[in-house]
């Protein structure tokens, strides 16, 4: 079972050196314990571009698909047996990256 | 069997067997939705067949067998249609044998799943009443003053979240158990309180269907976790509160406060059972949690045959203990009410006034201040406080009581 951990942030501050170091420690443990699938940090919302090609005539828009104070700053995809395990990992993830984390299952 | 015995047998089976049947089916088929629907169909079959065929010798076994057949029928039907989809919705069960012990009961898995912290508190209450308590969606919607369709959607979404996010169907591990039991007790206490001080203009001021259900489910938890002090404490608290229900609302529909209640109409059986539980916890000599302390406070109240016999110093001492465990403003307010009896309303008012920032939107805060101001002879201020309390109160009997008190104030 895989879960997406969305890292939610509300300011344009990058992770500090201490936060990055804590995230590295957490990632190493995710890998050692077999929970690791993938993770990454994302550029700021202003660096986003939205493409709408549903009508065949691709429309390109500068900026994120939704403007909001809180945004997706990064994510983990982890492997966990059930939500209790995922929530325990997300609790640690939030502490290590010092940001809110949303947990959502993959279908 | 006579005609009148069959409905009674169905009701009795519903009370004693519903949660067991839902839990057994959830375990076997790994799907709460199927379990709930098949259980409902089994009871519908009992209503149809028992009057003609007679009540089976073992109603629980009959209902489980019938519900299992209904569930298999439904799975066969749906597998033909969308087996893949059904597979994706299957409730997670790791299959490994759980460590068996005193708490290995199917119903416990069900309760812990319904009260999982990943579900919103209101949703936990609704799911517990539906899947464990067996109340209909319409009954639950009425209890919480929402549309039936809204409540139905809330329950359906919760079941879908349990399946999709793989909320595990099991009793939590030993390290998580205390926190998770606390979550279950909080749900049952919410159900009880909504019953004992029901909200809304069109409902009975005391909803004994809800208080009764909360007590019944707490008894079940108690049977499953007999050594847990807070479970015993919550049950004692509910029993000692419930013992006063007949004296709580007057014939004219007005709330009757503890000092004015007809103590002769208190239920001595419930009081005796509650006192027994409180004594059991005292003998355990383990630091009590909030439910045990609240139960002890209610034990002191129910030990006084007359309001003047109340041991207020003991009640204040228990509130001091409670503030230590739970320093919330509501607890501090309730302590102030007891302090008024021991040290006078002026001391209590000073304590209550310090809570204005936290409790300005809470009806009981203004009702308490109104009563203290009235006793201190400060009529105009008391009237203003009664007005605020009445505007914020949601219980018809309480509004009637507060209005009379306000209108008795001199001009």
Short mmCIF file of C-alpha atoms in Angstrom, two decimals:
data_model
loop_
_atom_site.label_atom_id
_atom_site.label_comp_id
_atom_site.label_asym_id
_atom_site.label_seq_id
_atom_site.Cartn_x
_atom_site.Cartn_y
_atom_site.Cartn_z
CA UNK A 1 0.00 0.00 0.00
CA UNK A 2 1.41 3.38 -0.99
CA UNK A 3 0.68 6.79 0.52
CA UNK A 4 1.44 10.29 -0.67
CA UNK A 5 2.75 12.64 2.01
CA UNK A 6 2.21 16.21 0.81
CA UNK A 7 4.37 18.76 2.57
CA UNK A 8 2.29 21.89 3.10
CA UNK A 9 3.92 25.24 3.68
CA UNK A 10 2.79 28.86 3.81
CA UNK A 11 5.86 31.04 3.37
CA UNK A 12 8.56 31.47 0.75
CA UNK A 13 11.26 30.27 3.11
CA UNK A 14 13.37 27.35 1.95
CA UNK A 15 14.20 24.58 4.37
CA UNK A 16 17.01 25.57 6.74
CA UNK A 17 20.26 23.60 6.93
CA UNK A 18 19.06 21.96 10.15
CA UNK A 19 15.74 21.01 8.53
CA UNK A 20 17.55 19.56 5.49
CA UNK A 21 19.86 17.56 7.76
CA UNK A 22 16.86 16.22 9.72
CA UNK A 23 15.09 15.28 6.48
CA UNK A 24 18.22 13.39 5.31
CA UNK A 25 18.30 11.40 8.56
CA UNK A 26 14.60 10.56 8.19
CA UNK A 27 15.03 9.56 4.52
CA UNK A 28 17.91 7.24 5.40
CA UNK A 29 15.71 5.51 7.93
CA UNK A 30 12.78 5.24 5.49
CA UNK A 31 15.15 3.45 3.10
CA UNK A 32 16.62 1.19 5.78
CA UNK A 33 13.13 0.18 7.00
CA UNK A 34 11.74 -0.47 3.52
CA UNK A 35 9.21 2.39 3.47
CA UNK A 36 10.99 4.53 0.86
CA UNK A 37 9.52 4.87 -2.64
CA UNK A 38 10.33 8.41 -3.75
CA UNK A 39 10.53 11.97 -2.41
CA UNK A 40 11.39 15.45 -3.57
CA UNK A 41 11.14 19.15 -2.88
CA UNK A 42 9.30 21.38 -5.35
CA UNK A 43 9.95 24.88 -6.72
CA UNK A 44 7.77 27.74 -5.51
CA UNK A 45 4.23 28.01 -6.91
CA UNK A 46 5.23 31.00 -9.07
CA UNK A 47 7.53 28.67 -11.01
CA UNK A 48 4.53 26.52 -12.07
CA UNK A 49 2.98 26.45 -15.55
CA UNK A 50 -0.47 24.97 -16.26
CA UNK A 51 -1.26 23.39 -19.65
CA UNK A 52 -4.88 22.73 -20.69
CA UNK A 53 -4.96 20.63 -23.85
CA UNK A 54 -8.35 19.03 -23.27
CA UNK A 55 -9.74 20.83 -26.31
CA UNK A 56 -6.74 20.01 -28.50
CA UNK A 57 -5.66 23.65 -28.61
CA UNK A 58 -3.12 23.77 -25.75
CA UNK A 59 -3.64 26.72 -23.45
CA UNK A 60 -0.59 27.70 -21.41
CA UNK A 61 -1.07 29.62 -18.16
CA UNK A 62 1.67 31.07 -15.99
CA UNK A 63 1.39 30.15 -12.31
CA UNK A 64 -0.22 27.38 -10.22
CA UNK A 65 -3.69 25.95 -10.94
CA UNK A 66 -4.96 27.37 -7.68
CA UNK A 67 -3.77 30.46 -5.85
CA UNK A 68 -3.65 29.95 -2.10
CA UNK A 69 -1.57 30.93 0.88
CA UNK A 70 -0.68 27.32 1.60
CA UNK A 71 1.01 25.34 -1.12
CA UNK A 72 2.67 22.01 -1.85
CA UNK A 73 6.34 22.42 -0.99
CA UNK A 74 7.38 18.80 -1.51
CA UNK A 75 6.27 15.22 -1.08
CA UNK A 76 7.12 11.69 -0.11
CA UNK A 77 5.68 8.52 -1.55
CA UNK A 78 6.01 5.81 1.04
CA UNK A 79 5.13 2.14 1.37
CA UNK A 80 3.22 1.21 4.53
CA UNK A 81 1.06 -1.72 5.60
CA UNK A 82 -1.85 0.43 6.76
CA UNK A 83 -2.89 3.94 7.81
CA UNK A 84 -1.63 3.50 11.37
CA UNK A 85 1.89 2.88 10.06
CA UNK A 86 1.57 5.73 7.55
CA UNK A 87 0.36 8.16 10.23
CA UNK A 88 3.24 7.22 12.51
CA UNK A 89 5.73 7.93 9.68
CA UNK A 90 3.93 11.17 8.76
CA UNK A 91 4.15 12.31 12.38
CA UNK A 92 7.93 11.89 12.18
CA UNK A 93 8.06 13.45 8.70
CA UNK A 94 6.27 16.58 9.91
CA UNK A 95 8.68 16.90 12.81
CA UNK A 96 11.78 16.40 10.66
CA UNK A 97 10.82 18.81 7.87
CA UNK A 98 9.11 21.19 10.32
CA UNK A 99 6.01 21.54 8.11
CA UNK A 100 2.45 20.22 7.96
CA UNK A 101 2.03 16.89 6.16
CA UNK A 102 -1.13 15.58 4.46
CA UNK A 103 -1.48 11.80 4.13
CA UNK A 104 -3.44 10.37 1.20
CA UNK A 105 -3.67 6.80 -0.05
CA UNK A 106 -3.00 5.78 -3.64
CA UNK A 107 -5.92 3.85 -5.11
CA UNK B 1 -44.81 -17.97 21.60
CA UNK B 2 -47.38 -15.20 21.83
CA UNK B 3 -47.56 -12.31 19.35
CA UNK B 4 -46.21 -9.78 21.82
CA UNK B 5 -43.10 -11.84 22.56
CA UNK B 6 -41.78 -11.81 19.00
CA UNK B 7 -41.20 -8.02 18.69
CA UNK B 8 -39.63 -8.12 22.16
CA UNK B 9 -37.33 -10.95 21.06
CA UNK B 10 -36.32 -9.01 17.94
CA UNK B 11 -35.60 -5.88 20.00
CA UNK B 12 -33.61 -7.92 22.52
CA UNK B 13 -31.62 -9.58 19.74
CA UNK B 14 -30.96 -6.17 18.21
CA UNK B 15 -29.56 -4.89 21.50
CA UNK B 16 -27.41 -7.89 22.29
CA UNK B 17 -26.40 -9.18 18.85
CA UNK B 18 -26.25 -6.30 16.35
CA UNK B 19 -22.64 -5.26 17.01
CA UNK B 20 -21.51 -8.89 17.15
CA UNK B 21 -23.11 -9.69 13.79
CA UNK B 22 -21.69 -6.56 12.08
CA UNK B 23 -18.25 -7.24 13.59
CA UNK B 24 -18.23 -10.91 12.58
CA UNK B 25 -19.22 -10.04 9.01
CA UNK B 26 -16.71 -7.21 8.77
CA UNK B 27 -13.99 -9.63 9.84
CA UNK B 28 -15.08 -12.33 7.43
CA UNK B 29 -15.76 -10.19 4.35
CA UNK B 30 -13.37 -7.33 5.03
CA UNK B 31 -15.95 -4.69 4.19
CA UNK B 32 -17.91 -2.56 6.64
CA UNK B 33 -20.46 -1.56 4.03
CA UNK B 34 -21.38 -5.17 3.23
CA UNK B 35 -21.38 -6.03 6.94
CA UNK B 36 -23.76 -3.21 7.81
CA UNK B 37 -26.16 -3.86 4.94
CA UNK B 38 -26.26 -7.62 5.44
CA UNK B 39 -26.91 -7.19 9.17
CA UNK B 40 -29.80 -4.84 8.39
CA UNK B 41 -31.19 -7.38 5.90
CA UNK B 42 -30.93 -10.18 8.47
CA UNK B 43 -33.00 -8.19 10.96
CA UNK B 44 -35.54 -7.40 8.25
CA UNK B 45 -35.74 -11.17 7.58
CA UNK B 46 -36.29 -11.80 11.31
CA UNK B 47 -39.16 -9.30 11.36
CA UNK B 48 -40.68 -11.15 8.42
CA UNK B 49 -40.09 -14.76 9.48
CA UNK B 50 -40.06 -14.98 13.27
CA UNK B 51 -43.79 -14.19 13.73
CA UNK B 52 -44.62 -17.14 11.44
CA UNK B 53 -41.78 -19.58 12.18
CA UNK B 54 -41.28 -18.68 15.83
CA UNK B 55 -38.18 -17.21 17.48
CA UNK B 56 -35.22 -19.54 16.79
CA UNK B 57 -33.64 -21.22 19.84
CA UNK B 58 -30.40 -19.28 19.26
CA UNK B 59 -31.37 -15.89 17.77
CA UNK B 60 -27.77 -14.69 17.52
CA UNK B 61 -26.67 -17.71 15.49
CA UNK B 62 -29.74 -17.45 13.24
CA UNK B 63 -29.04 -13.76 12.56
CA UNK B 64 -25.32 -14.36 11.90
CA UNK B 65 -26.07 -17.21 9.48
CA UNK B 66 -28.77 -15.23 7.70
CA UNK B 67 -26.59 -12.11 7.46
CA UNK B 68 -23.68 -14.18 6.13
CA UNK B 69 -25.92 -15.60 3.38
CA UNK B 70 -27.13 -12.10 2.48
CA UNK B 71 -23.55 -10.87 2.31
CA UNK B 72 -22.49 -13.76 0.05
CA UNK B 73 -25.46 -13.07 -2.22
CA UNK B 74 -24.49 -9.44 -2.53
CA UNK B 75 -20.81 -10.19 -3.19
CA UNK B 76 -21.77 -12.67 -5.93
CA UNK B 77 -24.06 -10.09 -7.53
CA UNK B 78 -21.43 -7.38 -7.41
CA UNK B 79 -18.53 -9.58 -8.47
CA UNK B 80 -20.33 -10.22 -11.74
CA UNK B 81 -20.64 -6.48 -12.21
CA UNK B 82 -17.42 -4.95 -10.95
CA UNK B 83 -15.17 -7.38 -9.16
CA UNK B 84 -12.13 -5.16 -9.57
CA UNK B 85 -13.83 -2.25 -7.89
CA UNK B 86 -15.02 -4.42 -5.04
CA UNK B 87 -11.52 -5.75 -4.56
CA UNK B 88 -10.16 -2.20 -4.28
CA UNK B 89 -12.63 -1.43 -1.53
CA UNK B 90 -11.81 -4.45 0.58
CA UNK B 91 -11.12 -3.59 4.17
CA UNK B 92 -7.55 -4.14 5.18
CA UNK B 93 -6.89 -7.06 7.45
CA UNK B 94 -3.32 -8.26 7.82
CA UNK B 95 -4.56 -11.80 8.35
CA UNK B 96 -1.88 -12.60 10.88
CA UNK B 97 -3.30 -14.06 14.07
CA UNK B 98 -3.69 -11.27 16.60
CA UNK B 99 -2.28 -11.81 20.07
CA UNK B 100 -5.31 -13.19 21.86
CA UNK B 101 -6.08 -11.94 25.31
CA UNK B 102 -8.88 -10.61 27.43
CA UNK B 103 -9.64 -7.90 24.85
CA UNK B 104 -9.75 -10.07 21.76
CA UNK B 105 -13.33 -9.51 20.78
CA UNK B 106 -14.70 -8.78 17.32
CA UNK B 107 -16.77 -5.91 18.65
CA UNK B 108 -13.70 -4.19 20.03
CA UNK B 109 -12.10 -4.15 16.58
CA UNK B 110 -15.27 -2.56 15.29
CA UNK B 111 -15.36 0.14 17.99
CA UNK B 112 -11.69 1.02 17.57
CA UNK B 113 -12.12 1.26 13.81
CA UNK B 114 -15.19 3.52 14.16
CA UNK B 115 -13.31 5.76 16.64
CA UNK B 116 -10.07 5.97 14.64
CA UNK B 117 -8.29 9.34 15.14
CA UNK B 118 -8.07 9.85 11.35
CA UNK B 119 -11.87 10.35 11.33
CA UNK B 120 -13.46 13.63 12.45
CA UNK B 121 -14.92 13.48 15.98
CA UNK B 122 -18.52 13.90 14.76
CA UNK B 123 -17.96 11.16 12.21
CA UNK B 124 -16.66 8.80 14.92
CA UNK B 125 -19.82 9.40 16.93
CA UNK B 126 -22.07 8.75 13.92
CA UNK B 127 -20.22 5.61 12.80
CA UNK B 128 -20.18 4.17 16.32
CA UNK B 129 -23.92 4.71 16.73
CA UNK B 130 -24.63 3.11 13.34
CA UNK B 131 -22.22 0.16 13.24
CA UNK B 132 -21.88 -0.65 16.93
CA UNK B 133 -25.12 0.75 18.34
CA UNK B 134 -27.31 -0.25 15.42
CA UNK B 135 -29.19 3.07 15.31
CA UNK B 136 -30.62 3.93 11.91
CA UNK B 137 -29.17 6.78 9.86
CA UNK B 138 -32.47 8.66 10.38
CA UNK B 139 -32.20 8.31 14.17
CA UNK B 140 -28.59 9.53 14.19
CA UNK B 141 -29.44 12.45 11.89
CA UNK B 142 -32.27 13.45 14.25
CA UNK B 143 -29.99 13.26 17.28
CA UNK B 144 -27.49 15.64 15.72
CA UNK B 145 -29.98 17.93 14.00
CA UNK B 146 -28.80 17.33 10.47
CA UNK B 147 -30.61 16.16 7.35
CA UNK B 148 -30.81 12.39 6.93
CA UNK B 149 -29.10 12.67 3.53
CA UNK B 150 -26.24 14.67 5.08
CA UNK B 151 -25.75 12.08 7.82
CA UNK B 152 -26.02 9.24 5.28
CA UNK B 153 -23.30 10.82 3.17
CA UNK B 154 -21.08 11.39 6.20
CA UNK B 155 -21.34 7.71 7.17
CA UNK B 156 -20.85 6.49 3.59
CA UNK B 157 -17.75 8.69 3.14
CA UNK B 158 -16.33 7.49 6.45
CA UNK B 159 -16.72 3.85 5.41
CA UNK B 160 -15.07 4.66 2.06
CA UNK B 161 -12.18 6.41 3.81
CA UNK B 162 -11.69 3.43 6.13
CA UNK B 163 -11.46 1.17 3.08
CA UNK B 164 -9.41 3.43 0.76
CA UNK B 165 -6.92 4.73 3.32
CA UNK B 166 -6.67 1.28 4.95
CA UNK B 167 -7.64 2.20 8.44
CA UNK B 168 -6.79 -1.15 10.04
CA UNK B 169 -9.56 -3.33 11.42
CA UNK B 170 -7.91 -4.34 14.67
CA UNK B 171 -7.44 -3.57 18.33
CA UNK B 172 -4.49 -1.15 18.59
CA UNK B 173 -1.12 -2.36 19.84
CA UNK B 174 -0.38 -2.14 23.55
CA UNK B 175 1.62 1.08 23.14
CA UNK B 176 -1.23 2.85 21.29
CA UNK B 177 -4.04 1.34 23.36
CA UNK B 178 -4.36 3.89 26.21
CA UNK B 179 -4.63 6.84 23.80
CA UNK B 180 -7.05 4.98 21.57
CA UNK B 181 -9.26 3.85 24.48
CA UNK B 182 -9.36 7.51 25.54
CA UNK B 183 -10.65 8.34 22.04
CA UNK B 184 -13.41 5.73 22.31
CA UNK B 185 -14.46 6.98 25.75
CA UNK B 186 -14.57 10.56 24.44
CA UNK B 187 -17.02 9.43 21.74
CA UNK B 188 -19.24 7.64 24.27
CA UNK B 189 -19.15 10.64 26.64
CA UNK B 190 -20.20 12.93 23.74
CA UNK B 191 -23.13 10.65 22.95
CA UNK B 192 -24.16 10.60 26.62
CA UNK B 193 -23.93 14.35 27.05
CA UNK B 194 -25.93 15.05 23.93
CA UNK B 195 -28.62 12.77 25.38
CA UNK B 196 -28.55 14.29 28.86
CA UNK B 197 -28.69 17.91 27.68
CA UNK B 198 -30.22 17.54 24.24
CA UNK B 199 -29.92 20.41 21.78
CA UNK B 200 -32.76 21.89 19.76
CA UNK B 201 -36.29 23.25 20.08
CA UNK B 202 -38.07 20.14 18.73
CA UNK B 203 -36.43 17.47 20.83
CA UNK B 204 -36.99 16.10 24.32
CA UNK B 205 -34.74 17.90 26.83
CA UNK B 206 -33.38 14.50 27.92
CA UNK B 207 -32.88 11.96 25.11
CA UNK B 208 -32.95 8.65 26.96
CA UNK B 209 -32.39 6.75 23.72
CA UNK B 210 -28.95 8.40 23.51
CA UNK B 211 -28.08 8.21 27.21
CA UNK B 212 -29.21 4.58 27.27
CA UNK B 213 -27.16 3.72 24.19
CA UNK B 214 -24.05 5.44 25.60
CA UNK B 215 -24.40 3.47 28.84
CA UNK B 216 -24.96 0.23 26.97
CA UNK B 217 -21.84 0.71 24.81
CA UNK B 218 -19.77 1.76 27.83
CA UNK B 219 -20.91 -1.42 29.62
CA UNK B 220 -19.73 -3.35 26.58
CA UNK B 221 -16.30 -1.68 26.71
CA UNK B 222 -16.22 -2.36 30.43
CA UNK B 223 -16.92 -6.04 29.85
CA UNK B 224 -14.11 -6.13 27.29
CA UNK B 225 -11.60 -4.05 29.29
CA UNK B 226 -12.51 -4.78 32.93
CA UNK B 227 -9.18 -3.59 34.31
CA UNK B 228 -9.26 -0.11 32.75
CA UNK B 229 -9.85 2.52 35.44
CA UNK B 230 -11.15 5.24 33.12
CA UNK B 231 -13.65 2.85 31.52
CA UNK B 232 -14.99 2.03 34.99
CA UNK B 233 -14.92 5.74 35.83
CA UNK B 234 -16.90 6.75 32.77
CA UNK B 235 -19.48 4.03 33.37
CA UNK B 236 -19.85 5.12 37.01
CA UNK B 237 -20.14 8.76 35.92
CA UNK B 238 -22.91 7.92 33.44
CA UNK B 239 -24.80 5.71 35.92
CA UNK B 240 -24.68 8.30 38.70
CA UNK B 241 -25.79 11.05 36.30
CA UNK B 242 -28.52 8.86 34.83
CA UNK B 243 -29.77 7.99 38.33
CA UNK B 244 -31.06 11.57 38.63
CA UNK B 245 -32.87 11.71 35.28
CA UNK B 246 -36.40 11.45 36.72
CA UNK B 247 -35.78 14.49 38.91
CA UNK B 248 -34.03 16.55 36.26
CA UNK B 249 -36.97 18.00 34.33
CA UNK B 250 -40.18 19.23 36.02
CA UNK B 251 -43.70 18.36 34.90
CA UNK B 252 -43.82 21.77 33.21
CA UNK B 253 -40.69 21.04 31.19
CA UNK B 254 -38.22 23.04 33.22
CA UNK B 255 -34.72 21.95 34.20
CA UNK B 256 -34.48 21.28 37.94
CA UNK B 257 -31.07 22.07 39.44
CA UNK B 258 -29.37 19.66 41.83
CA UNK B 259 -30.29 21.72 44.92
CA UNK B 260 -34.02 21.63 44.07
CA UNK B 261 -34.31 18.04 42.87
CA UNK B 262 -36.64 15.54 44.53
CA UNK B 263 -33.97 13.17 45.77
CA UNK B 264 -36.60 10.53 46.54
CA UNK B 265 -37.02 10.00 42.80
CA UNK B 266 -33.36 9.23 42.21
CA UNK B 267 -32.76 5.68 41.01
CA UNK B 268 -31.23 3.84 43.95
CA UNK B 269 -30.22 0.85 41.84
CA UNK B 270 -28.11 2.96 39.47
CA UNK B 271 -26.65 4.86 42.44
CA UNK B 272 -25.64 1.61 44.16
CA UNK B 273 -23.98 0.31 40.98
CA UNK B 274 -22.17 3.62 40.42
CA UNK B 275 -20.96 3.75 44.02
CA UNK B 276 -19.68 0.17 43.72
CA UNK B 277 -17.58 1.13 40.69
CA UNK B 278 -16.20 4.24 42.44
CA UNK B 279 -15.24 2.13 45.47
CA UNK B 280 -13.60 -0.41 43.19
CA UNK B 281 -11.43 2.35 41.68
CA UNK B 282 -10.56 3.78 45.11
CA UNK B 283 -9.43 0.32 46.20
CA UNK B 284 -7.22 0.02 43.10
CA UNK B 285 -5.00 2.80 44.51
CA UNK B 286 -4.01 4.04 41.06
CA UNK B 287 -3.97 7.78 40.31
CA UNK B 288 -7.43 8.43 38.85
CA UNK B 289 -8.08 10.06 35.46
CA UNK B 290 -10.76 12.64 34.72
CA UNK B 291 -13.73 10.26 34.40
CA UNK B 292 -12.91 8.59 37.71
CA UNK B 293 -12.66 11.96 39.45
CA UNK B 294 -15.93 13.15 37.88
CA UNK B 295 -17.54 9.89 39.00
CA UNK B 296 -16.24 10.45 42.54
CA UNK B 297 -17.75 13.97 42.56
CA UNK B 298 -21.08 12.50 41.48
CA UNK B 299 -20.75 9.82 44.14
CA UNK B 300 -20.47 12.54 46.80
CA UNK B 301 -23.58 14.28 45.44
CA UNK B 302 -25.60 11.07 45.29
CA UNK B 303 -24.54 10.13 48.84
CA UNK B 304 -26.33 13.20 50.27
CA UNK B 305 -29.98 12.52 51.07
CA UNK B 306 -30.49 16.26 51.36
CA UNK B 307 -28.63 19.07 49.59
CA UNK B 308 -27.59 20.35 53.06
CA UNK B 309 -25.83 17.05 53.75
CA UNK B 310 -23.53 17.53 50.74
CA UNK B 311 -19.84 17.31 51.65
CA UNK B 312 -18.75 20.40 49.73
CA UNK B 313 -15.18 20.37 51.06
CA UNK B 314 -14.72 16.92 49.56
CA UNK B 315 -16.24 18.06 46.28
CA UNK B 316 -13.90 21.07 46.10
CA UNK B 317 -10.94 18.80 46.94
CA UNK B 318 -11.96 16.49 44.08
CA UNK B 319 -12.24 19.47 41.73
CA UNK B 320 -8.74 20.53 42.79
CA UNK B 321 -7.58 17.07 41.77
CA UNK B 322 -9.49 17.37 38.48
CA UNK B 323 -7.97 20.78 37.68
CA UNK B 324 -4.58 19.12 38.12
CA UNK B 325 -5.47 16.44 35.52
CA UNK B 326 -7.52 18.67 33.20
CA UNK B 327 -6.93 22.41 33.72
CA UNK B 328 -9.54 23.43 31.12
CA UNK B 329 -11.69 26.56 31.74
CA UNK B 330 -14.88 24.46 31.96
CA UNK B 331 -13.40 22.43 34.83
CA UNK B 332 -12.28 25.63 36.58
CA UNK B 333 -15.83 26.98 36.18
CA UNK B 334 -17.36 23.86 37.74
CA UNK B 335 -14.89 24.11 40.60
CA UNK B 336 -16.07 27.71 41.17
CA UNK B 337 -19.68 26.47 41.48
CA UNK B 338 -18.61 24.14 44.30
CA UNK B 339 -16.49 26.88 45.88
CA UNK B 340 -19.63 29.06 46.15
CA UNK B 341 -21.11 26.52 48.58
CA UNK B 342 -17.96 26.36 50.68
CA UNK B 343 -16.52 29.91 50.62
CA UNK B 344 -19.47 31.98 49.40
CA UNK B 345 -20.69 33.33 46.06
CA UNK B 346 -18.30 36.33 46.11
CA UNK B 347 -15.21 34.10 46.10
CA UNK B 348 -16.78 31.92 43.37
CA UNK B 349 -17.69 34.94 41.24
CA UNK B 350 -14.13 36.26 41.37
CA UNK B 351 -12.90 32.85 40.16
CA UNK B 352 -15.56 32.67 37.42
CA UNK B 353 -14.89 36.21 36.18
CA UNK B 354 -11.30 35.28 35.39
CA UNK B 355 -12.64 32.85 32.73
CA UNK B 356 -14.40 35.51 30.65
CA UNK B 357 -11.90 35.40 27.81
CA UNK B 358 -12.15 31.63 27.36
CA UNK B 359 -15.85 31.01 28.06
CA UNK B 360 -17.68 34.13 26.80
CA UNK B 361 -19.52 31.96 24.23
CA UNK B 362 -20.49 29.17 26.66
CA UNK B 363 -24.04 29.30 28.05
CA UNK B 364 -23.14 27.61 31.36
CA UNK B 365 -20.56 30.31 32.09
CA UNK B 366 -23.23 33.01 31.93
CA UNK B 367 -25.78 30.86 33.79
CA UNK B 368 -23.25 30.36 36.60
CA UNK B 369 -22.43 34.06 36.82
CA UNK B 370 -26.14 34.92 36.74
CA UNK B 371 -26.84 32.63 39.70
CA UNK B 372 -23.87 33.96 41.70
CA UNK B 373 -24.81 37.61 40.97
CA UNK B 374 -28.42 36.87 41.99
CA UNK B 375 -27.26 35.41 45.29
CA UNK B 376 -25.09 38.49 45.86
CA UNK B 377 -28.10 40.76 45.33
CA UNK B 378 -26.70 42.31 42.14
CA UNK B 379 -30.00 42.15 40.20
CA UNK B 380 -29.28 44.19 37.05
CA UNK B 381 -25.99 42.36 36.43
CA UNK B 382 -27.69 39.02 37.10
CA UNK B 383 -30.42 39.90 34.59
CA UNK B 384 -27.82 40.71 31.90
CA UNK B 385 -26.03 37.42 32.57
CA UNK B 386 -29.33 35.45 32.38
CA UNK B 387 -30.04 37.15 29.05
CA UNK B 388 -26.67 36.04 27.69
CA UNK B 389 -27.16 32.48 29.00
CA UNK B 390 -30.65 32.20 27.49
CA UNK B 391 -29.40 33.47 24.13
CA UNK B 392 -26.64 30.84 24.06
CA UNK B 393 -28.51 27.84 25.57
CA UNK B 394 -29.81 25.13 23.21
CA UNK B 395 -31.81 22.95 25.62
CA UNK B 396 -35.51 23.78 25.98
CA UNK B 397 -35.72 22.81 29.67
CA UNK B 398 -32.66 24.85 30.52
CA UNK B 399 -34.02 27.90 28.67
CA UNK B 400 -37.30 27.58 30.60
CA UNK B 401 -35.44 27.37 33.91
CA UNK B 402 -33.16 30.33 33.16
CA UNK B 403 -36.10 32.43 31.95
CA UNK B 404 -38.05 31.84 35.17
CA UNK B 405 -35.04 32.71 37.29
CA UNK B 406 -34.47 35.91 35.30
CA UNK B 407 -38.12 36.90 35.53
CA UNK B 408 -38.11 36.38 39.30
CA UNK B 409 -35.52 39.11 39.72
CA UNK B 410 -36.94 42.34 41.19
CA UNK B 411 -37.15 45.41 39.05
#
